[in-house]
Structure formats: C-alpha cells, structure tokens
Amino acid sequence: MENNVLNLTSKQKIKDIYESYSSCFSEIMNDIVSVLQSNIKLMSQPTYKTRVKSFNSYYKKVLRLKSKEINTTESIVYLTDMMGIRVICAFLEDINITLEQIKKIFQIKEIEVKGAEKKFSEFGYESIHVLVSIPKEIIDSAKLKFNDIYLEVDELVCEIQIRTILQDAWAEVEHELIYKTEFNPFDKPLRRKLASLNASLTLADITFQEIRDYQKKLQKELEERRHSFYKMADNLLNEKSESPVENEDLTRVTPYVQGTIDDMLLNAIQAHNEGRLSEAINIYTKIINAVSDDDKNVIAVIRKHRGMAYFSMNKFDLALEDFDISLKYDPNAYRTYYYKGILFSIQKKYKEAIDCYTKSLEINQYQAHTTFRRANAYYEIQEYEKSMTDLNNAINLGMDENECKVLSEKLTKKFGLSM
C-alpha cells in the first residue's frame, strides 16, 4: 500500500533555522538605529525600540501566508516584518518630520498608515509603517549567513514604525489585550470603552500638539520682543532714540480659546512686537485685573511685559513701577533686574543701575550683556578698573568684541593717560 504521509519540515527545524539568524537580525537593526539616531533631528529627540519577531508569531504567520514555502527550501522563509524598529516621538508633528527624514536616508519600499481606515466608533492604534531597503554595507557588516546557508531573498527590508508616545502606549496595551490573545470583543459596552480610551489618547495627543504650537509661537514672539527692547535700549543709551511707531493690525491663528489668559498674552506680545503699544498695554492691564494676588507668577510675568511696553513708549516712571511690582512677586527674575538697570542707565542713575545689574548677576552670573552694561555704568562713575574687569568678563562670556570696541578704546585711553 502506498504511503501517503507528507514529508513536512518539522516545526523544530524551522525554529532552529529561524533562530540561527536572530543575532544577525539584531545586529542589522542596531546599525539601522545608529543611522537613524545620527540623522533624525527633532526638537525633542525620539526614543527607539527594536524587536526581532518572536518565533511563535513568525511561525503562525508563515503557516497562514506562505505554508507552501516551508517544504521547498532549507533556508529561512522570509517575511518583511521580521525586523521591526519603532521611532517613538513626543508630538504629532514629529511623525511627518521623521517620515520625511527617513525618506532621505533609506530607499522606501512601502508606506502604510495604520488606523486611518478605522471608523470613529472603532478602536485601534494609529501608526505609520515604513518598509525600507537595508543598505548592502549594513548587511555585509552583519555577515548574514549560518553554516554556509545564506538568506535567499532578493532584497532585505526592515519595518520602521513611527508613533507618538501615547500611540505606542495604546499599541502595547492593545497588543496584550486583543491581538496577542486573538480577542475581539462582541460586547458593545466593552467595545465602546475601548473606543473611548483610544479617543481620549488621540485627543491628548492633539492637545499636546496644540500646546507645543502655542509654546513655539510664544517663544518666537518673546525673542522678537526682547530683541526689539535691546535695540531700543541701545538707541537710547547712544542718544539715538526714535519715537515708537504704531503699526497696522495683522491677523494670526492661535490654538487657544479666545479670551483665555494664554491667548490674551500671545495677543499682547504680538501687538507689542508690531508696535501697537497702547493695545498691548490695554491687554496686559486686562490680564492683571483678571488674576488674583495669589497668581504670583502670572502677575510677575505680565507686569514685566507691561513695563517693557511702557519703556518703549518712554514712560519710564510707569515702567519702573511695573518692574518693581514684578520683582516683588518674583525676586529671582534676573532679566527684570536687567531691564530695570537699563532704565536707570538711560536716566543716568548709574549707581542704581549697577545695583540692579549686580542683583541680576547674583542670580545668574552667565550673562554677557548684563556684565557689559555694568562695565559701561562703572565707566560713567569713573570706576575704571571695575569697568575693565567687567568688560573682559563680558568678552569671555561671549560678548561680541565689536560691540565692546568703543568702551575698550575709552578704557585703554584712560589707563594710558594714567601711566
């Protein structure tokens, strides 16, 4: 009687073949991560996870997708997701930035947006999966062979998944609860709970991104305002003062609800930067009137900003009053002491200016401009040695020597005359 038993490759043999490649796969992924770490540039650097597909997961997938190939080769049955790398980003905007940077590093075979097909009532993680060709030099360095049996595939690929921290957290939990146990709940209340959790995490990601957008815009406006303030101070100290100009209103977009303190602050600073000083002061005043005395940090910040606006309008008494109140609520605000020192320097109250610069430097000694301003004030009260010491310290802290040239020449002349 003819024997009809099939000559199937044993599961153990398949496992032995698969695991013989595991160390090579790990080495390849470590090399790819090194390339990613060197080339992916974000404001908040991502974290990386790597995994070689577990044999059980691999075996199930091979049986499902490529069962015929098990009996036709003594080599490994290759799947495109055996090597996986996760790039875990802080914010939603980082995902597309990372994707664009990966496109410049590797040859892209496929891009898939997971979760995009889900309905709002369904649960499932969102993620971008990128299939990349592994460069030959990385493969060669891994010496991908075992007992002279090379991996018989036309091209080696690796799957790179790009997610946010929250998307990754959801994917991990979902994998344990659903995918790993092959559990797909039929109970509608349970499905709703899972969908609600996923929606909450998605909303949290969106909110984090809105906060980041606000921070970046606010920081840009603050830098512009600070630069304008310093420029005006330079003009006043050099007796080249120009009258402030009220500019036309410009439209803008903010992720914050109109009327909140954060939104009002951004409006005020933008108006301030655009020269609409009266409007800026009006908004600052509304914020001050809206908060209680317990909100010390808010009062300190807003009083400082309003003081700078008054300064720009040459209303020095009102500016000084705001700076003093700001320092009352935040005694460690070294920049406010610096602004107050500039104000006194303009009024030629050099000893008071020196006191303010000194207090600022006691809080933060690494301030080139503050040290330079104090050097100028010391020169004005004929404390030439202290002026020279501060000038040298300012240069050592990174002050542009061209900006120091006038004071340096004056001090050189003074010391030369005294010899």
PDB file of N, CA, C and O in Angstrom, residues 25 36 42-43 50 59 72 76 93 107 115 130 162 189-190 222 243 255 271 276 293 322 352 362 368 382 384 391 412:
ATOM      1  N   PHE A  25      19.992  39.502  12.682  1.00  0.00           N
ATOM      2  CA  PHE A  25      18.911  40.467  12.584  1.00  0.00           C
ATOM      3  C   PHE A  25      19.075  41.583  13.618  1.00  0.00           C
ATOM      4  O   PHE A  25      18.885  42.759  13.329  1.00  0.00           O
ATOM      5  N   LEU A  36      19.669  56.091  12.181  1.00  0.00           N
ATOM      6  CA  LEU A  36      18.526  56.952  12.498  1.00  0.00           C
ATOM      7  C   LEU A  36      18.898  57.991  13.548  1.00  0.00           C
ATOM      8  O   LEU A  36      18.564  59.176  13.416  1.00  0.00           O
ATOM      9  N   LEU A  42      14.944  66.254  15.683  1.00  0.00           N
ATOM     10  CA  LEU A  42      13.692  66.830  16.151  1.00  0.00           C
ATOM     11  C   LEU A  42      13.968  67.715  17.359  1.00  0.00           C
ATOM     12  O   LEU A  42      15.029  67.610  17.991  1.00  0.00           O
ATOM     13  N   MET A  43      13.016  68.594  17.682  1.00  0.00           N
ATOM     14  CA  MET A  43      13.178  69.432  18.868  1.00  0.00           C
ATOM     15  C   MET A  43      13.272  68.582  20.126  1.00  0.00           C
ATOM     16  O   MET A  43      14.047  68.879  21.035  1.00  0.00           O
ATOM     17  N   THR A  50      13.606  48.178  19.332  1.00  0.00           N
ATOM     18  CA  THR A  50      13.818  47.196  18.275  1.00  0.00           C
ATOM     19  C   THR A  50      13.289  45.843  18.732  1.00  0.00           C
ATOM     20  O   THR A  50      13.236  45.550  19.926  1.00  0.00           O
ATOM     21  N   TYR A  59       6.008  31.829  13.096  1.00  0.00           N
ATOM     22  CA  TYR A  59       5.510  30.528  12.630  1.00  0.00           C
ATOM     23  C   TYR A  59       4.028  30.604  12.248  1.00  0.00           C
ATOM     24  O   TYR A  59       3.606  30.083  11.216  1.00  0.00           O
ATOM     25  N   THR A  72       9.829  23.768   0.537  1.00  0.00           N
ATOM     26  CA  THR A  72      10.574  23.928  -0.720  1.00  0.00           C
ATOM     27  C   THR A  72      11.983  24.466  -0.502  1.00  0.00           C
ATOM     28  O   THR A  72      12.711  24.649  -1.459  1.00  0.00           O
ATOM     29  N   ILE A  76      15.605  30.005   5.488  1.00  0.00           N
ATOM     30  CA  ILE A  76      14.519  30.663   6.211  1.00  0.00           C
ATOM     31  C   ILE A  76      13.450  31.160   5.244  1.00  0.00           C
ATOM     32  O   ILE A  76      13.752  31.553   4.113  1.00  0.00           O
ATOM     33  N   GLU A  93       3.369  66.362  15.281  1.00  0.00           N
ATOM     34  CA  GLU A  93       4.075  66.981  14.164  1.00  0.00           C
ATOM     35  C   GLU A  93       5.390  66.266  13.864  1.00  0.00           C
ATOM     36  O   GLU A  93       5.884  66.287  12.738  1.00  0.00           O
ATOM     37  N   GLN A 107      16.084  53.808   1.003  1.00  0.00           N
ATOM     38  CA  GLN A 107      15.187  53.583  -0.128  1.00  0.00           C
ATOM     39  C   GLN A 107      13.873  53.037   0.431  1.00  0.00           C
ATOM     40  O   GLN A 107      13.853  52.030   1.139  1.00  0.00           O
ATOM     41  N   GLY A 115      -4.502  52.411  10.994  1.00  0.00           N
ATOM     42  CA  GLY A 115      -5.553  53.057  11.777  1.00  0.00           C
ATOM     43  C   GLY A 115      -6.328  54.096  11.005  1.00  0.00           C
ATOM     44  O   GLY A 115      -7.373  54.557  11.470  1.00  0.00           O
ATOM     45  N   VAL A 130       6.788  52.113   7.753  1.00  0.00           N
ATOM     46  CA  VAL A 130       7.615  52.362   6.586  1.00  0.00           C
ATOM     47  C   VAL A 130       8.500  51.149   6.342  1.00  0.00           C
ATOM     48  O   VAL A 130       9.237  50.720   7.239  1.00  0.00           O
ATOM     49  N   ILE A 162       6.541  54.576  13.084  1.00  0.00           N
ATOM     50  CA  ILE A 162       6.680  55.916  13.668  1.00  0.00           C
ATOM     51  C   ILE A 162       5.401  56.222  14.440  1.00  0.00           C
ATOM     52  O   ILE A 162       4.305  56.211  13.862  1.00  0.00           O
ATOM     53  N   PRO A 189     -20.849  47.389  24.985  1.00  0.00           N
ATOM     54  CA  PRO A 189     -20.315  48.289  26.023  1.00  0.00           C
ATOM     55  C   PRO A 189     -18.797  48.203  26.147  1.00  0.00           C
ATOM     56  O   PRO A 189     -18.120  49.220  26.327  1.00  0.00           O
ATOM     57  N   LEU A 190     -18.255  46.977  26.032  1.00  0.00           N
ATOM     58  CA  LEU A 190     -16.805  46.830  26.131  1.00  0.00           C
ATOM     59  C   LEU A 190     -16.117  47.463  24.922  1.00  0.00           C
ATOM     60  O   LEU A 190     -15.078  48.125  25.063  1.00  0.00           O
ATOM     61  N   LEU A 222       8.395  86.256  21.947  1.00  0.00           N
ATOM     62  CA  LEU A 222       9.201  86.749  23.071  1.00  0.00           C
ATOM     63  C   LEU A 222      10.610  87.120  22.626  1.00  0.00           C
ATOM     64  O   LEU A 222      11.156  88.138  23.050  1.00  0.00           O
ATOM     65  N   SER A 243      10.986 107.703  18.009  1.00  0.00           N
ATOM     66  CA  SER A 243       9.635 107.561  18.551  1.00  0.00           C
ATOM     67  C   SER A 243       9.041 106.238  18.091  1.00  0.00           C
ATOM     68  O   SER A 243       9.206 105.856  16.927  1.00  0.00           O
ATOM     69  N   PRO A 255      -4.026  78.312  18.700  1.00  0.00           N
ATOM     70  CA  PRO A 255      -4.806  77.138  19.060  1.00  0.00           C
ATOM     71  C   PRO A 255      -5.600  77.322  20.333  1.00  0.00           C
ATOM     72  O   PRO A 255      -6.366  76.451  20.716  1.00  0.00           O
ATOM     73  N   ALA A 271       1.028  92.259  19.563  1.00  0.00           N
ATOM     74  CA  ALA A 271       0.755  93.695  19.381  1.00  0.00           C
ATOM     75  C   ALA A 271       1.974  94.516  19.788  1.00  0.00           C
ATOM     76  O   ALA A 271       2.343  95.495  19.123  1.00  0.00           O
ATOM     77  N   ARG A 276       2.099  98.166  18.234  1.00  0.00           N
ATOM     78  CA  ARG A 276       0.796  98.620  18.706  1.00  0.00           C
ATOM     79  C   ARG A 276       0.820  98.625  20.232  1.00  0.00           C
ATOM     80  O   ARG A 276       0.185  97.816  20.900  1.00  0.00           O
ATOM     81  N   ASP A 293      -4.179  88.039  43.526  1.00  0.00           N
ATOM     82  CA  ASP A 293      -2.833  88.230  44.060  1.00  0.00           C
ATOM     83  C   ASP A 293      -2.124  86.908  44.316  1.00  0.00           C
ATOM     84  O   ASP A 293      -0.893  86.876  44.460  1.00  0.00           O
ATOM     85  N   ASP A 322       6.120  99.026  37.240  1.00  0.00           N
ATOM     86  CA  ASP A 322       5.795  97.639  36.871  1.00  0.00           C
ATOM     87  C   ASP A 322       6.953  96.691  37.149  1.00  0.00           C
ATOM     88  O   ASP A 322       6.755  95.564  37.627  1.00  0.00           O
ATOM     89  N   GLU A 352      22.395 103.257  40.815  1.00  0.00           N
ATOM     90  CA  GLU A 352      21.194 102.419  40.907  1.00  0.00           C
ATOM     91  C   GLU A 352      21.219 101.338  39.828  1.00  0.00           C
ATOM     92  O   GLU A 352      20.836 100.189  40.074  1.00  0.00           O
ATOM     93  N   GLU A 362      23.974  88.146  40.392  1.00  0.00           N
ATOM     94  CA  GLU A 362      23.999  87.268  41.560  1.00  0.00           C
ATOM     95  C   GLU A 362      23.069  86.079  41.374  1.00  0.00           C
ATOM     96  O   GLU A 362      23.316  84.985  41.875  1.00  0.00           O
ATOM     97  N   ALA A 368      26.423  87.782  29.497  1.00  0.00           N
ATOM     98  CA  ALA A 368      27.415  88.647  28.866  1.00  0.00           C
ATOM     99  C   ALA A 368      26.921  90.089  28.771  1.00  0.00           C
ATOM    100  O   ALA A 368      27.656  91.035  29.101  1.00  0.00           O
ATOM    101  N   GLN A 382      33.455 106.537  36.843  1.00  0.00           N
ATOM    102  CA  GLN A 382      34.916 106.588  36.907  1.00  0.00           C
ATOM    103  C   GLN A 382      35.527 105.449  37.724  1.00  0.00           C
ATOM    104  O   GLN A 382      36.627 105.577  38.269  1.00  0.00           O
ATOM    105  N   TYR A 384      37.169 102.759  36.770  1.00  0.00           N
ATOM    106  CA  TYR A 384      37.729 102.226  35.541  1.00  0.00           C
ATOM    107  C   TYR A 384      38.239 100.780  35.670  1.00  0.00           C
ATOM    108  O   TYR A 384      38.107  99.980  34.741  1.00  0.00           O
ATOM    109  N   LEU A 391      34.362  94.298  31.521  1.00  0.00           N
ATOM    110  CA  LEU A 391      34.474  94.229  30.071  1.00  0.00           C
ATOM    111  C   LEU A 391      35.147  92.926  29.645  1.00  0.00           C
ATOM    112  O   LEU A 391      34.670  92.233  28.736  1.00  0.00           O
ATOM    113  N   THR A 412      41.207 101.975  27.410  1.00  0.00           N
ATOM    114  CA  THR A 412      42.624 101.957  27.048  1.00  0.00           C
ATOM    115  C   THR A 412      43.216 103.355  27.125  1.00  0.00           C
ATOM    116  O   THR A 412      44.326 103.580  27.621  1.00  0.00           O
TER     117      THR A 412
END
